[in-house]
Amino acid sequence: MVNSGIERLIEEVEGAAQLDRAMLARTADVLRQVFPEADLSVAAPSDPVGQALLLVDAFLPTWTIRLTGNATGPDGHWHCSLRESRGSDEDELIGFGTGPVIGLAVVAALLRVARAKAAH
């Protein structure tokens, strides 16, 4: 059941042009089911990118975030990877996400990590 919710949310994120509060709230709800030990007691920043990064910090606090992209133009083509460590290709879980804005790429990568963890 959790996996189907994650899949639907990944499709929604990948089809979106902007990251909004409702999408962030649904993402946090799904992630709480997969990572019940996470602490979301920190006040969320007002901007969507800050909120997306806060979710990574809360649910994957020791992970490395790598962002690449083209910031010129309205569609940045951003790519995000989340890894358990800085250099090992042997990480058990790795999340990749893409999007026209940074926040969507980060959320897509985070949801892919959650999908892999929920499957185990």
PDB file of C-alpha atoms in Angstrom:
ATOM      1  CA  MET A   1       0.000   0.000   0.000  1.00  0.00           C
ATOM      2  CA  VAL A   2       2.815   2.417   0.846  1.00  0.00           C
ATOM      3  CA  ASN A   3       4.582   1.606  -2.445  1.00  0.00           C
ATOM      4  CA  SER A   4       1.521   2.481  -4.527  1.00  0.00           C
ATOM      5  CA  GLY A   5       1.269   5.843  -2.754  1.00  0.00           C
ATOM      6  CA  ILE A   6       4.944   6.509  -3.396  1.00  0.00           C
ATOM      7  CA  GLU A   7       4.571   5.554  -7.062  1.00  0.00           C
ATOM      8  CA  ARG A   8       1.619   7.913  -7.527  1.00  0.00           C
ATOM      9  CA  LEU A   9       3.499  10.727  -5.826  1.00  0.00           C
ATOM     10  CA  ILE A  10       6.619  10.162  -7.967  1.00  0.00           C
ATOM     11  CA  GLU A  11       4.438  10.424 -11.089  1.00  0.00           C
ATOM     12  CA  GLU A  12       2.862  13.623  -9.760  1.00  0.00           C
ATOM     13  CA  VAL A  13       6.254  15.161  -8.928  1.00  0.00           C
ATOM     14  CA  GLU A  14       7.729  14.229 -12.295  1.00  0.00           C
ATOM     15  CA  GLY A  15       4.764  15.777 -14.111  1.00  0.00           C
ATOM     16  CA  ALA A  16       4.765  19.029 -12.142  1.00  0.00           C
ATOM     17  CA  ALA A  17       6.243  22.358 -13.183  1.00  0.00           C
ATOM     18  CA  GLN A  18       6.581  23.724  -9.634  1.00  0.00           C
ATOM     19  CA  LEU A  19       6.813  22.313  -6.126  1.00  0.00           C
ATOM     20  CA  ASP A  20       3.943  23.472  -3.932  1.00  0.00           C
ATOM     21  CA  ARG A  21       3.026  23.138  -0.252  1.00  0.00           C
ATOM     22  CA  ALA A  22       0.396  20.457  -0.856  1.00  0.00           C
ATOM     23  CA  MET A  23       2.887  18.256  -2.713  1.00  0.00           C
ATOM     24  CA  LEU A  24       5.433  18.741   0.082  1.00  0.00           C
ATOM     25  CA  ALA A  25       2.818  17.816   2.699  1.00  0.00           C
ATOM     26  CA  ARG A  26       1.870  14.619   0.829  1.00  0.00           C
ATOM     27  CA  THR A  27       5.556  13.777   0.471  1.00  0.00           C
ATOM     28  CA  ALA A  28       6.133  14.220   4.218  1.00  0.00           C
ATOM     29  CA  ASP A  29       3.096  12.031   5.001  1.00  0.00           C
ATOM     30  CA  VAL A  30       4.354   9.191   2.790  1.00  0.00           C
ATOM     31  CA  LEU A  31       7.894   9.497   4.154  1.00  0.00           C
ATOM     32  CA  ARG A  32       6.671   9.283   7.764  1.00  0.00           C
ATOM     33  CA  GLN A  33       5.273   5.842   6.962  1.00  0.00           C
ATOM     34  CA  VAL A  34       8.623   4.620   5.605  1.00  0.00           C
ATOM     35  CA  PHE A  35      10.856   6.455   8.111  1.00  0.00           C
ATOM     36  CA  PRO A  36       8.813   6.578  11.349  1.00  0.00           C
ATOM     37  CA  GLU A  37      11.894   7.465  13.419  1.00  0.00           C
ATOM     38  CA  ALA A  38      12.455  10.789  11.599  1.00  0.00           C
ATOM     39  CA  ASP A  39      12.229  14.054  13.526  1.00  0.00           C
ATOM     40  CA  LEU A  40      10.273  16.818  11.787  1.00  0.00           C
ATOM     41  CA  SER A  41      10.113  19.109  14.790  1.00  0.00           C
ATOM     42  CA  VAL A  42      12.230  21.832  13.138  1.00  0.00           C
ATOM     43  CA  ALA A  43      10.246  24.752  11.736  1.00  0.00           C
ATOM     44  CA  ALA A  44      10.015  24.546   7.965  1.00  0.00           C
ATOM     45  CA  PRO A  45      11.491  27.347   5.872  1.00  0.00           C
ATOM     46  CA  SER A  46       9.031  29.308   3.751  1.00  0.00           C
ATOM     47  CA  ASP A  47      10.551  28.502   0.363  1.00  0.00           C
ATOM     48  CA  PRO A  48       9.869  25.148  -1.367  1.00  0.00           C
ATOM     49  CA  VAL A  49      13.546  24.348  -1.967  1.00  0.00           C
ATOM     50  CA  GLY A  50      14.319  24.894   1.712  1.00  0.00           C
ATOM     51  CA  GLN A  51      11.390  22.665   2.653  1.00  0.00           C
ATOM     52  CA  ALA A  52      12.558  19.916   0.280  1.00  0.00           C
ATOM     53  CA  LEU A  53      16.067  20.059   1.749  1.00  0.00           C
ATOM     54  CA  LEU A  54      14.585  19.971   5.261  1.00  0.00           C
ATOM     55  CA  LEU A  55      12.814  16.709   4.339  1.00  0.00           C
ATOM     56  CA  VAL A  56      16.127  15.192   3.235  1.00  0.00           C
ATOM     57  CA  ASP A  57      17.740  16.386   6.456  1.00  0.00           C
ATOM     58  CA  ALA A  58      14.924  14.932   8.564  1.00  0.00           C
ATOM     59  CA  PHE A  59      14.572  11.584   6.806  1.00  0.00           C
ATOM     60  CA  LEU A  60      18.160  11.018   5.593  1.00  0.00           C
ATOM     61  CA  PRO A  61      20.263  13.157   7.954  1.00  0.00           C
ATOM     62  CA  THR A  62      23.696  11.743   7.117  1.00  0.00           C
ATOM     63  CA  TRP A  63      23.243  11.431   3.368  1.00  0.00           C
ATOM     64  CA  THR A  64      25.017  13.406   0.659  1.00  0.00           C
ATOM     65  CA  ILE A  65      23.000  15.602  -1.699  1.00  0.00           C
ATOM     66  CA  ARG A  66      24.400  16.302  -5.157  1.00  0.00           C
ATOM     67  CA  LEU A  67      22.653  18.814  -7.416  1.00  0.00           C
ATOM     68  CA  THR A  68      23.531  19.582 -11.006  1.00  0.00           C
ATOM     69  CA  GLY A  69      21.620  21.556 -13.554  1.00  0.00           C
ATOM     70  CA  ASN A  70      21.250  24.445 -15.878  1.00  0.00           C
ATOM     71  CA  ALA A  71      19.833  27.481 -14.142  1.00  0.00           C
ATOM     72  CA  THR A  72      19.322  29.486 -17.312  1.00  0.00           C
ATOM     73  CA  GLY A  73      15.857  29.678 -18.741  1.00  0.00           C
ATOM     74  CA  PRO A  74      12.502  28.722 -17.251  1.00  0.00           C
ATOM     75  CA  ASP A  75      13.181  24.964 -17.314  1.00  0.00           C
ATOM     76  CA  GLY A  76      16.405  24.287 -15.452  1.00  0.00           C
ATOM     77  CA  HIS A  77      16.710  20.548 -16.079  1.00  0.00           C
ATOM     78  CA  TRP A  78      17.926  19.845 -12.532  1.00  0.00           C
ATOM     79  CA  HIS A  79      19.309  16.487 -11.407  1.00  0.00           C
ATOM     80  CA  CYS A  80      19.610  15.356  -7.789  1.00  0.00           C
ATOM     81  CA  SER A  81      21.286  12.306  -6.349  1.00  0.00           C
ATOM     82  CA  LEU A  82      21.077  11.204  -2.731  1.00  0.00           C
ATOM     83  CA  ARG A  83      23.694   8.779  -1.419  1.00  0.00           C
ATOM     84  CA  GLU A  84      24.419   7.221   1.948  1.00  0.00           C
ATOM     85  CA  SER A  85      28.100   8.121   1.598  1.00  0.00           C
ATOM     86  CA  ARG A  86      30.251  10.464  -0.440  1.00  0.00           C
ATOM     87  CA  GLY A  87      32.140   8.146  -2.750  1.00  0.00           C
ATOM     88  CA  SER A  88      31.088   4.538  -2.551  1.00  0.00           C
ATOM     89  CA  ASP A  89      29.373   2.973  -5.525  1.00  0.00           C
ATOM     90  CA  GLU A  90      28.291   0.237  -3.133  1.00  0.00           C
ATOM     91  CA  ASP A  91      25.639   2.252  -1.316  1.00  0.00           C
ATOM     92  CA  GLU A  92      22.609   0.069  -0.716  1.00  0.00           C
ATOM     93  CA  LEU A  93      20.111   2.849  -1.384  1.00  0.00           C
ATOM     94  CA  ILE A  94      20.624   5.632  -3.885  1.00  0.00           C
ATOM     95  CA  GLY A  95      17.969   8.106  -5.006  1.00  0.00           C
ATOM     96  CA  PHE A  96      17.935   9.954  -8.314  1.00  0.00           C
ATOM     97  CA  GLY A  97      15.515  12.656  -9.346  1.00  0.00           C
ATOM     98  CA  THR A  98      15.106  15.190 -12.112  1.00  0.00           C
ATOM     99  CA  GLY A  99      12.894  18.205 -12.516  1.00  0.00           C
ATOM    100  CA  PRO A 100      12.518  21.651 -14.012  1.00  0.00           C
ATOM    101  CA  VAL A 101      13.169  23.205 -10.571  1.00  0.00           C
ATOM    102  CA  ILE A 102      15.529  22.158  -7.789  1.00  0.00           C
ATOM    103  CA  GLY A 103      12.806  21.275  -5.285  1.00  0.00           C
ATOM    104  CA  LEU A 104      11.137  18.774  -7.626  1.00  0.00           C
ATOM    105  CA  ALA A 105      14.443  17.037  -8.354  1.00  0.00           C
ATOM    106  CA  VAL A 106      15.192  16.742  -4.612  1.00  0.00           C
ATOM    107  CA  VAL A 107      11.710  15.413  -3.781  1.00  0.00           C
ATOM    108  CA  ALA A 108      11.814  12.887  -6.649  1.00  0.00           C
ATOM    109  CA  ALA A 109      15.176  11.561  -5.423  1.00  0.00           C
ATOM    110  CA  LEU A 110      13.906  11.346  -1.841  1.00  0.00           C
ATOM    111  CA  LEU A 111      10.783   9.464  -2.911  1.00  0.00           C
ATOM    112  CA  ARG A 112      12.879   6.967  -4.868  1.00  0.00           C
ATOM    113  CA  VAL A 113      14.933   6.238  -1.741  1.00  0.00           C
ATOM    114  CA  ALA A 114      11.690   5.766   0.210  1.00  0.00           C
ATOM    115  CA  ARG A 115      10.331   3.426  -2.485  1.00  0.00           C
ATOM    116  CA  ALA A 116      13.473   1.278  -2.312  1.00  0.00           C
ATOM    117  CA  LYS A 117      13.420   1.202   1.501  1.00  0.00           C
ATOM    118  CA  ALA A 118       9.714   0.310   1.597  1.00  0.00           C
ATOM    119  CA  ALA A 119      10.353  -2.575  -0.804  1.00  0.00           C
ATOM    120  CA  HIS A 120      12.913  -4.147   1.552  1.00  0.00           C
TER     121      HIS A 120
END
